[in-house]
mmCIF file of C-alpha atoms in Angstrom:
data_model
loop_
_atom_site.group_PDB
_atom_site.id
_atom_site.type_symbol
_atom_site.label_atom_id
_atom_site.label_comp_id
_atom_site.label_asym_id
_atom_site.label_seq_id
_atom_site.Cartn_x
_atom_site.Cartn_y
_atom_site.Cartn_z
ATOM 1 C CA MET A 30 14.048 -62.025 20.123
ATOM 2 C CA SER A 31 13.843 -58.804 21.977
ATOM 3 C CA THR A 32 10.547 -57.027 22.663
ATOM 4 C CA ARG A 33 12.350 -53.810 23.255
ATOM 5 C CA PRO A 34 11.402 -51.000 20.807
ATOM 6 C CA SER A 35 14.044 -49.843 18.392
ATOM 7 C CA HIS A 36 13.820 -46.267 19.746
ATOM 8 C CA SER A 37 14.566 -45.855 23.374
ATOM 9 C CA VAL A 38 12.683 -43.460 25.636
ATOM 10 C CA VAL A 39 15.724 -41.221 25.828
ATOM 11 C CA SER A 40 15.889 -40.691 22.067
ATOM 12 C CA VAL A 41 12.169 -39.849 21.901
ATOM 13 C CA ARG A 42 12.579 -37.230 24.579
ATOM 14 C CA ARG A 43 15.561 -35.666 22.792
ATOM 15 C CA GLN A 44 13.485 -34.979 19.684
ATOM 16 C CA ALA A 45 11.251 -32.459 21.453
ATOM 17 C CA PHE A 46 12.202 -28.871 22.335
ATOM 18 C CA THR A 47 12.444 -27.786 25.928
ATOM 19 C CA LEU A 48 10.552 -24.808 27.292
ATOM 20 C CA ILE A 49 13.772 -22.830 27.667
ATOM 21 C CA GLU A 50 14.698 -23.406 24.023
ATOM 22 C CA LEU A 51 11.270 -22.262 22.865
ATOM 23 C CA LEU A 52 11.432 -19.139 25.046
ATOM 24 C CA VAL A 53 14.886 -18.290 23.691
ATOM 25 C CA VAL A 54 13.677 -18.629 20.101
ATOM 26 C CA ILE A 55 10.621 -16.461 20.831
ATOM 27 C CA ALA A 56 12.839 -13.832 22.479
ATOM 28 C CA ILE A 57 15.194 -13.775 19.478
ATOM 29 C CA ILE A 58 12.265 -13.378 17.080
ATOM 30 C CA ALA A 59 10.865 -10.539 19.215
ATOM 31 C CA ILE A 60 14.224 -8.746 19.247
ATOM 32 C CA LEU A 61 14.580 -9.080 15.470
ATOM 33 C CA ALA A 62 11.039 -7.793 14.977
ATOM 34 C CA ALA A 63 11.757 -4.802 17.225
ATOM 35 C CA ILE A 64 14.877 -4.014 15.214
ATOM 36 C CA LEU A 65 13.228 -4.420 11.808
ATOM 37 C CA PHE A 66 9.920 -2.652 12.550
ATOM 38 C CA PRO A 67 11.317 0.917 12.182
ATOM 39 C CA VAL A 68 13.070 -0.081 8.959
ATOM 40 C CA PHE A 69 9.821 -1.366 7.465
ATOM 41 C CA ALA A 70 7.948 1.718 8.709
ATOM 42 C CA GLN A 71 10.443 3.986 6.949
ATOM 43 C CA ALA A 72 10.137 1.961 3.753
ATOM 44 C CA ARG A 73 6.343 2.256 3.869
ATOM 45 C CA ALA A 74 6.590 6.021 4.430
ATOM 46 C CA LYS A 75 8.918 6.386 1.442
ATOM 47 C CA ALA A 76 6.568 4.284 -0.680
ATOM 48 C CA ARG A 77 3.642 6.522 0.279
ATOM 49 C CA GLN A 78 5.702 9.603 -0.522
ATOM 50 C CA ALA A 79 6.614 8.163 -3.928
ATOM 51 C CA THR A 80 2.935 7.414 -4.592
ATOM 52 C CA CYS A 81 1.946 10.982 -3.696
ATOM 53 C CA THR A 82 4.686 12.405 -5.901
ATOM 54 C CA SER A 83 3.528 10.244 -8.788
ATOM 55 C CA ASN A 84 -0.091 11.331 -8.292
ATOM 56 C CA LEU A 85 0.909 15.004 -8.284
ATOM 57 C CA LYS A 86 2.902 14.537 -11.491
ATOM 58 C CA GLN A 87 -0.135 12.911 -13.102
ATOM 59 C CA LEU A 88 -2.323 15.850 -12.051
ATOM 60 C CA VAL A 89 0.165 18.321 -13.519
ATOM 61 C CA THR A 90 0.335 16.325 -16.756
ATOM 62 C CA ALA A 91 -3.460 16.149 -16.982
ATOM 63 C CA THR A 92 -3.770 19.906 -16.378
ATOM 64 C CA ILE A 93 -1.190 20.667 -19.065
ATOM 65 C CA MET A 94 -2.985 18.367 -21.519
ATOM 66 C CA TYR A 95 -6.295 20.087 -20.717
ATOM 67 C CA GLN A 96 -4.730 23.491 -21.325
ATOM 68 C CA GLN A 97 -3.334 22.356 -24.653
ATOM 69 C CA ASP A 98 -6.720 21.009 -25.748
ATOM 70 C CA TYR A 99 -8.733 24.077 -24.640
ATOM 71 C CA ASP A 100 -6.588 27.063 -25.668
ATOM 72 C CA GLY A 101 -4.724 27.490 -22.405
ATOM 73 C CA ALA A 102 -7.825 27.491 -20.180
ATOM 74 C CA PHE A 103 -7.556 25.868 -16.774
ATOM 75 C CA PRO A 104 -10.221 23.375 -15.719
ATOM 76 C CA TYR A 105 -12.822 24.771 -13.322
ATOM 77 C CA TRP A 106 -12.103 23.875 -9.734
ATOM 78 C CA ASN A 107 -15.608 22.525 -9.090
ATOM 79 C CA TRP A 108 -16.503 20.984 -12.429
ATOM 80 C CA TRP A 109 -17.486 17.659 -10.861
ATOM 81 C CA PHE A 110 -20.280 19.185 -8.722
ATOM 82 C CA GLN A 111 -22.282 20.768 -11.530
ATOM 83 C CA ALA A 112 -25.125 18.909 -13.240
ATOM 84 C CA ASP A 113 -27.214 21.703 -14.706
ATOM 85 C CA THR A 114 -27.747 20.581 -18.305
ATOM 86 C CA ASP A 115 -30.595 18.686 -19.924
ATOM 87 C CA SER A 116 -28.366 15.703 -20.618
ATOM 88 C CA GLY A 117 -27.486 15.368 -16.941
ATOM 89 C CA CYS A 118 -23.821 15.995 -17.666
ATOM 90 C CA GLY A 119 -22.041 18.816 -15.931
ATOM 91 C CA SER A 120 -21.375 21.799 -18.148
ATOM 92 C CA ARG A 121 -18.601 23.482 -16.178
ATOM 93 C CA GLY A 122 -15.170 22.621 -17.438
ATOM 94 C CA ASN A 123 -16.493 21.358 -20.780
ATOM 95 C CA PRO A 124 -16.328 24.192 -23.336
ATOM 96 C CA GLU A 125 -18.419 22.235 -25.839
ATOM 97 C CA LEU A 126 -21.379 22.198 -23.439
ATOM 98 C CA ASP A 127 -20.755 25.767 -22.222
ATOM 99 C CA ALA A 128 -20.913 27.087 -25.798
ATOM 100 C CA GLY A 129 -24.379 26.085 -26.489
#
């Protein structure tokens, strides 16, 4: 019977990575990240631009709907700052409260 382990010392050492191999992998990952970073930055910029375009379209749609509901009148530019009614609601931009 042999007391020798089934795995030799050489095979145990071969399972680990060397420092050079780890540095090469880290360098490759850094190069790939440097290449892909501008691509992701451009994609984020386009996504922000698409979001802004969508928000502007929603504002235009809301303004058109307001005009259709209130005989072509535009909403007041500062309607959200006014709170001069007894109910505490702002009256500017709401023709029902302005009327009486």
